CSV table of C-alpha atoms and ligand atoms in Angstrom, one decimal:
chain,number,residue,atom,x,y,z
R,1,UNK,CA,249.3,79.3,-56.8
R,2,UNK,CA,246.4,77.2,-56.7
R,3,UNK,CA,243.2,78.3,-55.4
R,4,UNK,CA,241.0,75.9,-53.6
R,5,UNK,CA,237.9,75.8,-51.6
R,6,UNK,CA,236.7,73.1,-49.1
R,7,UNK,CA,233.3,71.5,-48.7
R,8,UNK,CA,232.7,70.1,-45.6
R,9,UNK,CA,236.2,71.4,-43.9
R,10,UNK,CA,234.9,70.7,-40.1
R,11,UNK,CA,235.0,67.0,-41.0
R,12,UNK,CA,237.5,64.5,-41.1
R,13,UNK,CA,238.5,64.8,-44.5
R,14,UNK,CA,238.1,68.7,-44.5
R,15,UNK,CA,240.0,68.7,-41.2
R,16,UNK,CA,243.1,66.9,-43.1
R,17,UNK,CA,243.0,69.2,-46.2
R,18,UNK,CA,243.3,72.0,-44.0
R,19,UNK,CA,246.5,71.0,-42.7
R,20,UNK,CA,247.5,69.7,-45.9
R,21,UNK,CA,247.2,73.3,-47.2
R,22,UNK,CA,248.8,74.9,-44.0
R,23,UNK,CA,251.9,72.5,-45.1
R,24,UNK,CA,251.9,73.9,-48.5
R,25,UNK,CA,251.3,77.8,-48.1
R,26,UNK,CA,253.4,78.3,-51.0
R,27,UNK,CA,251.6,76.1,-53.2
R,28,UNK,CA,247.9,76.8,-52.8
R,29,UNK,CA,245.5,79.5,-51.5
R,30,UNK,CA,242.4,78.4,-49.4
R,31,UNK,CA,239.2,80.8,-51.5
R,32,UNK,CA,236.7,79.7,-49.7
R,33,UNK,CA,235.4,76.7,-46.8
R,34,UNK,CA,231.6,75.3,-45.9
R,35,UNK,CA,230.8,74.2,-42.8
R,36,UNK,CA,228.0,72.7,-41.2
R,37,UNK,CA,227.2,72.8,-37.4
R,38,UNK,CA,230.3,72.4,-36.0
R,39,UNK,CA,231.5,75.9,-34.8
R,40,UNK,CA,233.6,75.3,-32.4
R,41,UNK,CA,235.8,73.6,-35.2
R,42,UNK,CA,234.7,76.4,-37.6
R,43,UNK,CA,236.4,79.2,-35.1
R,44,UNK,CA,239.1,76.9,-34.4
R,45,UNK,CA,240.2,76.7,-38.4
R,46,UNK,CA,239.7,80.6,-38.9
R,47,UNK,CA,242.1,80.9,-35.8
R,48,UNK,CA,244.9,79.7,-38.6
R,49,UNK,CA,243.6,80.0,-42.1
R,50,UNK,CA,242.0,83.3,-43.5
R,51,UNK,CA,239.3,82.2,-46.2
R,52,UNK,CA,237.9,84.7,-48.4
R,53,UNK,CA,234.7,83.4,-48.2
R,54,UNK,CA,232.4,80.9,-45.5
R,55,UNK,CA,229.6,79.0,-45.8
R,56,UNK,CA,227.3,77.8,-42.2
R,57,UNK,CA,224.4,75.9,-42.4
R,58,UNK,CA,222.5,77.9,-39.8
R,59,UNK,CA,221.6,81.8,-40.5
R,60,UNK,CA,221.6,82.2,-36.7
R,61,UNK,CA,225.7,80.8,-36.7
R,62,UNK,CA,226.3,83.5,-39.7
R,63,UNK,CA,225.4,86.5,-37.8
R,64,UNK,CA,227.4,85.7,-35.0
R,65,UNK,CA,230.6,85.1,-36.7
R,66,UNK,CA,230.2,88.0,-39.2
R,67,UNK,CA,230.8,90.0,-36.2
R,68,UNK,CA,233.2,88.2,-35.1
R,69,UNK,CA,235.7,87.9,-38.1
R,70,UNK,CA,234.7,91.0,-40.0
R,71,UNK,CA,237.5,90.1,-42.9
R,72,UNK,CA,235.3,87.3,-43.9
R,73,UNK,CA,232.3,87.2,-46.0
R,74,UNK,CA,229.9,84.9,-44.5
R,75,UNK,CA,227.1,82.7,-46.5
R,76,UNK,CA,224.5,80.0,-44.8
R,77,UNK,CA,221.9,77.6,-45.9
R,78,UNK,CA,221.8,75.6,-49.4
R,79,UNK,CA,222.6,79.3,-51.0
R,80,UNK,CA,225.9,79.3,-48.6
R,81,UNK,CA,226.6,76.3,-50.5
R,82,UNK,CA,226.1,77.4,-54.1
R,83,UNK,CA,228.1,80.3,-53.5
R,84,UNK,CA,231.1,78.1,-52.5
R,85,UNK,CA,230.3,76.7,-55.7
R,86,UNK,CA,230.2,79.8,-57.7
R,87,UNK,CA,232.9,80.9,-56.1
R,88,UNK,CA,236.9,82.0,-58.4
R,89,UNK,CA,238.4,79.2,-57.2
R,90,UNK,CA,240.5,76.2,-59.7
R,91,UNK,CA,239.4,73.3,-57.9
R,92,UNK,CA,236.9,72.4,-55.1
R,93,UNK,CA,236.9,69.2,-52.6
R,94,UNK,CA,233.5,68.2,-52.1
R,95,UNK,CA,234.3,66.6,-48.2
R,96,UNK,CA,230.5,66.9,-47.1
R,97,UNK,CA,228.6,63.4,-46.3
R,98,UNK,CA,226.4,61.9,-47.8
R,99,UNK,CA,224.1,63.3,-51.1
R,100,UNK,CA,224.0,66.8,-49.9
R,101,UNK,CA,226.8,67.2,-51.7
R,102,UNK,CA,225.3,66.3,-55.2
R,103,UNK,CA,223.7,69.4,-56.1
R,104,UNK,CA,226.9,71.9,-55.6
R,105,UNK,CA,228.8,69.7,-57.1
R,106,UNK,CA,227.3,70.3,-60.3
R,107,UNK,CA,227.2,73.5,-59.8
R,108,UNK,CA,231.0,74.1,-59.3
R,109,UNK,CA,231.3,71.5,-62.6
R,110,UNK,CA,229.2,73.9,-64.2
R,111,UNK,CA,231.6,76.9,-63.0
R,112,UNK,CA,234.2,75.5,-64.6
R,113,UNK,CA,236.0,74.3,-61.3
R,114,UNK,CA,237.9,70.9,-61.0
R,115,UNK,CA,237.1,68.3,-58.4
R,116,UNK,CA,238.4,66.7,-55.8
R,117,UNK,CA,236.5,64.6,-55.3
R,118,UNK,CA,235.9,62.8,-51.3
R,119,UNK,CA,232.2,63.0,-51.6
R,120,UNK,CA,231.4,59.3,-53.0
R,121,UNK,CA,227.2,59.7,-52.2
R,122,UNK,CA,227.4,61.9,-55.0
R,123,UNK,CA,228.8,59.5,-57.7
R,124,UNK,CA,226.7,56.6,-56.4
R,125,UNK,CA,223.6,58.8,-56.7
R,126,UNK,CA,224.2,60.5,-59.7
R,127,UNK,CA,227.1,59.4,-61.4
R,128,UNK,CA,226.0,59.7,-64.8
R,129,UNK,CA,225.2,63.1,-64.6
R,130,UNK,CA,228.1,64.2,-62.8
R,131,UNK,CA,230.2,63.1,-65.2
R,132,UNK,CA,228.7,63.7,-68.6
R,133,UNK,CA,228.7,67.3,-66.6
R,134,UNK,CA,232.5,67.4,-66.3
R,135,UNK,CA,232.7,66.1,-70.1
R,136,UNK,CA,230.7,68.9,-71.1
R,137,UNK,CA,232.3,71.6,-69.2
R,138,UNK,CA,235.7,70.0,-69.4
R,139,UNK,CA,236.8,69.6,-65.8
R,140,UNK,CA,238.6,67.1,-64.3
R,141,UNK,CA,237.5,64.6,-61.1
R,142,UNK,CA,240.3,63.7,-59.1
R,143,UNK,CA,239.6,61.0,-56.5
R,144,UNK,CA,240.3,61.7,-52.4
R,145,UNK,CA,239.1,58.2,-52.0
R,146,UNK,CA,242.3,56.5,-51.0
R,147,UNK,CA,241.0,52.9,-53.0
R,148,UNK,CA,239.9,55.3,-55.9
R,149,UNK,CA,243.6,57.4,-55.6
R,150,UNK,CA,245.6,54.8,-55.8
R,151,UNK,CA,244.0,53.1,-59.2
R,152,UNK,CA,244.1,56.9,-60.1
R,153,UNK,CA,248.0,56.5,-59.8
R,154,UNK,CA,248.5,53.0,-60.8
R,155,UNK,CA,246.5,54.1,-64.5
R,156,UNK,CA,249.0,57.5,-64.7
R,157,UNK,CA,250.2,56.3,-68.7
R,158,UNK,CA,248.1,53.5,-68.9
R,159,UNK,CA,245.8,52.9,-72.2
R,160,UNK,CA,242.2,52.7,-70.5
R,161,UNK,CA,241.9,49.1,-73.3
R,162,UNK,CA,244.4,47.5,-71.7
R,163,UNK,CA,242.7,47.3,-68.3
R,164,UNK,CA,242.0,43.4,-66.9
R,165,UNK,CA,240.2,44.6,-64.0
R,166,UNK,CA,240.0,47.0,-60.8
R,167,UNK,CA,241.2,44.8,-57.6
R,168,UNK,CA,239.6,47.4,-54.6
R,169,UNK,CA,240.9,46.5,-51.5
R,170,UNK,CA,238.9,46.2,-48.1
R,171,UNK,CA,240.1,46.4,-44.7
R,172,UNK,CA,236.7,44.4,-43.6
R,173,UNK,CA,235.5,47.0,-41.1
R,174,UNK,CA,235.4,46.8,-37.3
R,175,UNK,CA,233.5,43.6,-37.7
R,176,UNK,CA,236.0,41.7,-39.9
R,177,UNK,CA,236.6,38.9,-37.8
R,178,UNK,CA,232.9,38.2,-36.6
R,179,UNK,CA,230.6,35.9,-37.9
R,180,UNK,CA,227.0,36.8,-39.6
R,181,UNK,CA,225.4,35.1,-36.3
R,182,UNK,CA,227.9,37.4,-34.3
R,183,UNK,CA,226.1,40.7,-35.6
R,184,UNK,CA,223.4,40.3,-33.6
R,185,UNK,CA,224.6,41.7,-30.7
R,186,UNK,CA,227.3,44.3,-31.9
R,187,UNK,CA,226.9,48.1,-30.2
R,188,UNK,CA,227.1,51.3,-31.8
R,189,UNK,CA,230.4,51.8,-29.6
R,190,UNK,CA,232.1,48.7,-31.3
R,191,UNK,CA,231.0,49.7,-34.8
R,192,UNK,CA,232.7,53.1,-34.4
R,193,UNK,CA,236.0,51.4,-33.8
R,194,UNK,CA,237.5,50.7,-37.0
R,195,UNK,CA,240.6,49.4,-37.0
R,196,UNK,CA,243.0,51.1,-39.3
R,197,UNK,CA,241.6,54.6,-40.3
R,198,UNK,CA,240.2,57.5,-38.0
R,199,UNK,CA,237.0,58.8,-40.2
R,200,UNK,CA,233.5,60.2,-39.8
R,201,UNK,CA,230.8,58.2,-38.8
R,202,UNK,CA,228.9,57.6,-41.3
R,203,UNK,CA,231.8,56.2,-43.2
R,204,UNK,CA,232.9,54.5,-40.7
R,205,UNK,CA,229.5,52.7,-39.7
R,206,UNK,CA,229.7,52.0,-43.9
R,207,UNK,CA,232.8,50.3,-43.3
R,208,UNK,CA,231.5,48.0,-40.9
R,209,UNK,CA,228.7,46.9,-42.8
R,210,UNK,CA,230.9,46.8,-46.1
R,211,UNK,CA,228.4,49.4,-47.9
R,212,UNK,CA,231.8,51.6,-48.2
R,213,UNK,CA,233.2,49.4,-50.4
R,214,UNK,CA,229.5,48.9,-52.4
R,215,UNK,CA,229.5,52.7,-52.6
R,216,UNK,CA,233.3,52.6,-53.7
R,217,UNK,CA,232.2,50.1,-56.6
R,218,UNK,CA,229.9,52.4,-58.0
R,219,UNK,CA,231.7,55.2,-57.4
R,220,UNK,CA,235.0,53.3,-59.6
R,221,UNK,CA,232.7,52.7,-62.2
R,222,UNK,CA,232.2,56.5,-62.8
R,223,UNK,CA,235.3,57.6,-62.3
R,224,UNK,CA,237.0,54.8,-64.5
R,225,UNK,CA,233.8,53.9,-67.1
R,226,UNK,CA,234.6,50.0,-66.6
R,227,UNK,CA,231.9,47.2,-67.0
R,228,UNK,CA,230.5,46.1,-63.4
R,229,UNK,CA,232.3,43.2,-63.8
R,230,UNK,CA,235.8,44.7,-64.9
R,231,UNK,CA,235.6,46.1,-61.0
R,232,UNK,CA,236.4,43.1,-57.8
R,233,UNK,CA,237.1,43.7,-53.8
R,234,UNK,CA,239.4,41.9,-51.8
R,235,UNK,CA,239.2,41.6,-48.1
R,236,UNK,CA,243.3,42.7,-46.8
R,237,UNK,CA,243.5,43.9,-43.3
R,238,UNK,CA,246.3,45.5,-43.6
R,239,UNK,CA,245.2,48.4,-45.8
R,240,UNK,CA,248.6,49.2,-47.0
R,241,UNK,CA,247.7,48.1,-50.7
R,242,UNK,CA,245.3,51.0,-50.9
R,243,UNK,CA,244.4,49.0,-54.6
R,244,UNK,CA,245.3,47.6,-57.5
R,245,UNK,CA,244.9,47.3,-61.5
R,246,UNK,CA,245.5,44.3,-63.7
R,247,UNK,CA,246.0,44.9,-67.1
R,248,UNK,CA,245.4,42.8,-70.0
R,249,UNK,CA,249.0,41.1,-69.6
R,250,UNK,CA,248.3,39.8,-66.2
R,251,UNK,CA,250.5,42.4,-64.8
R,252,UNK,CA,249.3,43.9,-62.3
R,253,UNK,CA,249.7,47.8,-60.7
R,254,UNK,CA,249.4,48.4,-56.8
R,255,UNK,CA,250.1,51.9,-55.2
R,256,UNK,CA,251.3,51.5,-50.8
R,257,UNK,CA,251.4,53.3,-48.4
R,258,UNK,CA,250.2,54.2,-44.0
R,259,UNK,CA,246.3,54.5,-43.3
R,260,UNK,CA,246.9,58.5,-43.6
R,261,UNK,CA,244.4,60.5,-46.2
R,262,UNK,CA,246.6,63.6,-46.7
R,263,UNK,CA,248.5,61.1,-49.1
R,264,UNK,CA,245.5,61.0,-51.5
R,265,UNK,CA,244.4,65.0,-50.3
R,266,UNK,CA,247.5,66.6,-51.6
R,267,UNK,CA,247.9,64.2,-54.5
R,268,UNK,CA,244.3,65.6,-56.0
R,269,UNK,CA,245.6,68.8,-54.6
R,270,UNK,CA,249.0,68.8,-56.6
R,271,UNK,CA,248.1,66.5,-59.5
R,272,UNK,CA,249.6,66.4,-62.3
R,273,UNK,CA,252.5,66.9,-59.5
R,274,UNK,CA,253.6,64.9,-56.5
R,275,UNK,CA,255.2,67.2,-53.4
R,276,UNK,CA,257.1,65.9,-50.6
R,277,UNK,CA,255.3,65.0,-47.3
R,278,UNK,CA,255.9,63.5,-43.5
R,279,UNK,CA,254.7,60.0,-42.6
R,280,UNK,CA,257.0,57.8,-44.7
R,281,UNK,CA,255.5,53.8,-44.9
R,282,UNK,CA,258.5,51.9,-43.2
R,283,UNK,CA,258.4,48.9,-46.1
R,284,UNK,CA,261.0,47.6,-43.9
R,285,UNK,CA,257.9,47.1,-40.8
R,286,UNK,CA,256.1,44.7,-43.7
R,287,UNK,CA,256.2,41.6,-42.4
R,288,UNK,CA,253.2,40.0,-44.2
R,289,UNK,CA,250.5,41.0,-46.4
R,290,UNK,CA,247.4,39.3,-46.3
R,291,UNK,CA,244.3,38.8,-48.9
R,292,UNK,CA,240.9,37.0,-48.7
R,293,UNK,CA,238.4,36.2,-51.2
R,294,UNK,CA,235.4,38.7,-50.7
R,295,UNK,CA,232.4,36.7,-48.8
R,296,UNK,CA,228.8,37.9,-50.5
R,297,UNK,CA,226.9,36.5,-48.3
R,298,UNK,CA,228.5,37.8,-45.0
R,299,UNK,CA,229.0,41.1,-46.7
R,300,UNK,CA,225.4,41.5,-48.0
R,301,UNK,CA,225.5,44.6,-48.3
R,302,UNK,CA,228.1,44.8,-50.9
R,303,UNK,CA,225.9,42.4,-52.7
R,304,UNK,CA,222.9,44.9,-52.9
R,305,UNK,CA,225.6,47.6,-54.2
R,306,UNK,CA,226.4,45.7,-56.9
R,307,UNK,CA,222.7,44.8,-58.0
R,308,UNK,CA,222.2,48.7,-57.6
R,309,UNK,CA,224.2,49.0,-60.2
R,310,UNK,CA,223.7,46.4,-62.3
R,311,UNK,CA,220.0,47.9,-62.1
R,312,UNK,CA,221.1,51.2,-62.9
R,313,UNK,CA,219.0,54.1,-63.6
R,314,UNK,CA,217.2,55.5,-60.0
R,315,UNK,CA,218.1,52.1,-58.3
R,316,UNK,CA,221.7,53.3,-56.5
R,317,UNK,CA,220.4,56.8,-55.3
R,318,UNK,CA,217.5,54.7,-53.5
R,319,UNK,CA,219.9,52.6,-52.5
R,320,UNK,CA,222.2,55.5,-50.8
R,321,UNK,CA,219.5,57.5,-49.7
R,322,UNK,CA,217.8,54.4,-47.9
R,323,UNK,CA,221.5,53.6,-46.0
R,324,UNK,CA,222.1,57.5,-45.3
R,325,UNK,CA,218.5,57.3,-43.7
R,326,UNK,CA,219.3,53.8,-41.6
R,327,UNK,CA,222.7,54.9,-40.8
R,328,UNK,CA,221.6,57.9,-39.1
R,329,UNK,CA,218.9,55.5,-36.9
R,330,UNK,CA,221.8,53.3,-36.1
R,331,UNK,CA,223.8,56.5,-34.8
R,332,UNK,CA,220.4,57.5,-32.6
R,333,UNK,CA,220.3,54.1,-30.8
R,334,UNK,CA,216.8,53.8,-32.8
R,335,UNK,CA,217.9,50.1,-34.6
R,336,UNK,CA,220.1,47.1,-34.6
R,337,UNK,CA,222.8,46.8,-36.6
R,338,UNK,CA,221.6,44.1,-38.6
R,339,UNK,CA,218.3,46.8,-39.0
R,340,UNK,CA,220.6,48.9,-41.7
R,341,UNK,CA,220.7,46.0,-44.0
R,342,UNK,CA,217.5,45.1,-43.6
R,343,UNK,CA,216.0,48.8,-44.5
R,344,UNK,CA,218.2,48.8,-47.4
R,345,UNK,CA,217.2,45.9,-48.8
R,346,UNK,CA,213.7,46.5,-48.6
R,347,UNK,CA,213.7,50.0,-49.4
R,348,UNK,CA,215.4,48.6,-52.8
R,349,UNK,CA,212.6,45.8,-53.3
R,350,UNK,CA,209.6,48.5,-53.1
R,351,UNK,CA,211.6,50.5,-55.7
R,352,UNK,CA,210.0,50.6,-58.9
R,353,UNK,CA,213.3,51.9,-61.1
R,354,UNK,CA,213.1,54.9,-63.4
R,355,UNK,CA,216.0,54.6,-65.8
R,356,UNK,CA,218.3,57.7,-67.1
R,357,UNK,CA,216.6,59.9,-64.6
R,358,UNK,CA,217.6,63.8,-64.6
R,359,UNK,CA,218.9,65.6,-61.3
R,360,UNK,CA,214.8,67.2,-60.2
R,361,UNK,CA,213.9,63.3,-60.4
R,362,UNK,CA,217.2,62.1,-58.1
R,363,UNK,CA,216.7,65.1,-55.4
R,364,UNK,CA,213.0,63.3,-55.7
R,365,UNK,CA,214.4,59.8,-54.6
R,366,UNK,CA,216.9,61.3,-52.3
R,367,UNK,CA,214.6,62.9,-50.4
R,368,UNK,CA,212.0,60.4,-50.5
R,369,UNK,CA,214.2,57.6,-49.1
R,370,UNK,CA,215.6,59.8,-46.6
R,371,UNK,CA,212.4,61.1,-44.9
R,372,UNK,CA,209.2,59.0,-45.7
R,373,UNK,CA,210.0,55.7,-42.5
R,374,UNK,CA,210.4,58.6,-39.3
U,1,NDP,P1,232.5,64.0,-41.4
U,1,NDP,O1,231.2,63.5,-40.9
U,1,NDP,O2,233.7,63.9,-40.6
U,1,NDP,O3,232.4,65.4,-42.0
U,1,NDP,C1,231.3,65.8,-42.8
U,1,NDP,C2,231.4,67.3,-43.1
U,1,NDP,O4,230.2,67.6,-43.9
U,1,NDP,C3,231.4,68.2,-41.9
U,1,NDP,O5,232.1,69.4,-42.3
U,1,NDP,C4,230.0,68.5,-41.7
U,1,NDP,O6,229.8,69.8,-41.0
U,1,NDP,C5,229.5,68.7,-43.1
U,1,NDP,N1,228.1,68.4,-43.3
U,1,NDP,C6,227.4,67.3,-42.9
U,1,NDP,N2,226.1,67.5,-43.2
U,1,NDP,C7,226.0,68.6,-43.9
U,1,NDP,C8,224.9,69.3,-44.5
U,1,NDP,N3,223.6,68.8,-44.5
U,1,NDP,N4,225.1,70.5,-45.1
U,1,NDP,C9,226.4,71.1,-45.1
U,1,NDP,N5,227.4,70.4,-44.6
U,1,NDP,C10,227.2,69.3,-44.0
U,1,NDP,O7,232.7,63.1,-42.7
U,1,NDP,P2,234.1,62.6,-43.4
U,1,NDP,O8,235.1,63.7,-43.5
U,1,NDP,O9,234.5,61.3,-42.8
U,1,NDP,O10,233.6,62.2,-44.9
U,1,NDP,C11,233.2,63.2,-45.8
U,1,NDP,C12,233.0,62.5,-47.2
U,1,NDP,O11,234.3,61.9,-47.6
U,1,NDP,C13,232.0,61.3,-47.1
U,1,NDP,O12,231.3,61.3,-48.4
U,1,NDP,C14,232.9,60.1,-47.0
U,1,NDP,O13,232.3,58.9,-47.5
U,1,NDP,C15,234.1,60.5,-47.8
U,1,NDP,N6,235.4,59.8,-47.4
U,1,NDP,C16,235.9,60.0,-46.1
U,1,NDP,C17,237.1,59.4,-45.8
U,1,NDP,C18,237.6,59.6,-44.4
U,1,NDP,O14,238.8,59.1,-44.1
U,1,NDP,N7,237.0,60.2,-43.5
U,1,NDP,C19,237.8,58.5,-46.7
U,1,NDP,C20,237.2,58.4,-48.0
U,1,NDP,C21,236.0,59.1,-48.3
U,1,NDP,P3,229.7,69.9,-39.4
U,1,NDP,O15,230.5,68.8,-38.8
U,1,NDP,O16,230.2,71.2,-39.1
U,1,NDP,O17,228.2,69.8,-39.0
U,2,MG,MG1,237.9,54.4,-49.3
C-alpha cells in the first residue's frame, strides 16, 4: 500500500485525486488532506474517506470539526500545513494554488516524501531550490501537470542527450479565437469558460491569458533540466496531444488521451506502474488534429515567461507573484483583462533581479509582489 496525502484536496485537482484514490482502495491509503476555506467540501470528502490527519486554514474551522469527527486529528494555519508535510506518508501531491505551496513543499522534500507534483507556482518560483532539495534528499517529482505528464511518459527509457526539444502543447484558452483588439472588452464570465478542461480559477484565468503555458515552460525546465530554448509551445485546440518530445533523430514522442486529469493523478500516483481506469479516448472520434505556430505577440504573456527565465535568479517568482496578485483583481471585478498583463509587465520592469537567491529572499519577493499595489 501506498500512503499518500493531499495538499489542497477541496480543489479541482484535490477533488479528482480523491476519487482517484476511492477507485483504488486497494492500492493506496489517504494519511493525511489540507484544506483551505472550503468546508462544505471539506465535510463532504470526510463523509467518504477517513484521513488520519487534516489540515484547515482557519483555527475557528478546526474547533468545529474536531468535535465533529473525533477520529481525526485536526491541524490549521501555515503549521496545519507543515504537519501535512511532516507527516509518515510515501508521497505527497502538492494541489494548492499558487506559491503557498512552496514552503511545504520543501518541507515534505526534506521528510523524505515523494512528489506529486500539480503545484507549478512552486517550480516557477523556486525551481532551483526545489530541486537541488529532492537531489539532496533523494526524492522523486512526478508531474500532475497533464503537458508535464505526458513528456514524463514519452522520456520513460529515453537517454536525457538524445532530447531535440520539448513540443508543449496549448489549447489557447477561452480566448483562442479572438484577436488582441478583441481583448478589450472580454468579462470575467467569458474568461472562466475554457473550452476543454473544468479547472480552478486561477488556472483557468492563466489559460486565457497564456501565462499557464509561460508557467508550464518554466516549470519543464525544472523538471526536465533543458536549455530555454530546447523547450517550444504549440497552439492545438484539441488537447488530445497532451505533448510531445523530439529527439535528436527527428523522431518524435507524443502521449493522447480525453481532457480528464485523473489520467496524469493516478499515473504519479502508481508510477513506476500504470493501473487500469474508465474514460477510454475513442481514437476512432479523431477526425482531425490541428497545430498552429505559437503567436508572441498575441500571447504576451508567454513572452514575459520566457524572459523570466532567461533572466533567471528572483526574476520568475516576481513574475508569478505579480500575476497571482493581478489574477486575484481580475476575479474581484477590480481590473480589465488586458490590466493582468499590464501589472505583470511592469511589476517585472521595476525589478531589480537578485540572482541564486535562497528561500527567506523568495518568501521576500513573493510577498512583496503579492501585497505592496492594494
Ligand atoms: P483550486 O482553486 O480548485 O484549488 C486550490 C486548493 O488550494 C483548494 O483546496 C484551496 O482550498 C487550497 N488553497 C488555496 N489557497 C490556500 C491557502 N492560502 N492555504 C491553504 N490552502 C489553500 O485549484 P486547482 O485544483 O485548479 O489547481 C491547484 C494547482 O494545480 C495549481 O497550482 C494549478 O496551476 C495546478 N494545476 C491544476 C490543473 C487543473 O486541472 N485544475 C491542471 C494542472 C495544474 P479551499 O478551496 O478549501 O479554500
Ligand atoms: Mg497543464
Amino acid at each position: 500500500m501506498k500512503r499518500i496525502s493531499i495538499m489542497g484536496a477541496t480543489g479541482s485537482i484535490g477533488t479528482q485525486a480523491i476519487d482517484v484514490l476511492k477507485d483504488n482502495r486497494d492500492q493506496f491509503k489517504l494519511v493525511s488532506l489540507s484544506a483551505g476555506r472550503n468546508m462544505d467540501k471539506l465535510r463532504e470528502i470526510l463523509k467518504t474517506v477517513e484521513p488520519e490527519m487534516v489540515s484547515v486554514m482557519d483555527d475557528g474551522d478546526r474547533k468545529a470539526l474536531a468535535s465533529e469527527f473525533p477520529a481525526i486529528t485536526f491541524v490549521s494555519g501555515e503549521s496545519g500545513l507543515d504537519a501535512i508535510a511532516a507527516d509518515d506518508s510515501d508521497m505527497l501531491l502538492t494541489a494548492v494554488m499558487g506559491s503557498v505551496g512552496l514552503a511545504p513543499t520543501l518541507k515534505a522534500i526534506e521528510n523524505g516524501k515523494d512528489i506529486a507534483l500539480a503545484n507549478k507556482e512552486t517550480l516557477v518560483a523556486a525551481g532551483g531550490l526545489v530541486m537541488n532539495a529532492a537531489k539532496k534528499n533523494n526524492v522523486n517529482i512526478i508531474p500532475v501537470d497533464s503537458e508535464h505528464s505526458a513528456i514524463f511518459q514519452c522520456l520513460r527509457g529515453e537517454r536525457h542527450s538524445e532530447i531535440k526539444q520539448l513540443i508543449i502543447t496549448a489549447s489557447g484558452g477561452s480566448f483562442r479565437d479572438l484577436s488582441r483588439a478583441e481583448l478589450d472588452n472580454v468579462t470575467l464570465a467569458d474568461a472562466l469558460n475554457h473550452p476543454n478542461w473544468a479547472m480552478g480559477r486561477k488556472i483557468t484565468i492563466d489559460s486565457a491569458t497564456m501565462m499557464n503555458k509561460g508557467l508550464e515552460v518554466i516549470e519543464a525546465k525544472w523538471l526536465f533540466d533543458l536549455e530555454t530554448d530546447q523547450i517550444t509551445t504549440l497552439l492545438h485546440k484539441e488537447s488530445t496531444i497532451h505533448s510531445m518530445v523530439e529527439f535528436v533523430d527527428n523522431s518524435i514522442i507524443a502521449q493522447l488521451g480525453n481532457s480528464d486529469m485523473k489520467l496524469p493523478i493516478q499515473f504519479a500516483f502508481s508510477h513506476p506502474d500504470r493501473l487500469p481506469m474508465d474514460n477510454p479516448l475513442d481514437i476512432n472520434a479523431l477526425s482531425q488534429l490541428n497545430f498552429k505556430p505559437m503567436d508572441f505577440e498575441r500571447f504576451k504573456m508567454l513572452e514575459l515567461a520566457y524572459e523570466a527565465l532567461k533572466i533567471g535568479g528572483t526574476m520568475p517568482a516576481v513574475m508569478n507573484a505579480a500575476n497571482e496578485y493581478a489574477v486575484d483583481r481580475f476575479l474581484k471585478g477590480e481590473i480589465s483583462f488586458l490590466d493582468i498583463e499590464k501589472i505583470v509587465e511592469l511589476r517585472m520592469e521595476e525589478h531589480e533581479v537578485i540572482g541564486e537567491p535562497d528561500l527567506e529572499t523568495i518568501l521576500h519577493y513573493d510577498k512583496l509582489f503579492k501585497s505592496n499595489m492594494r
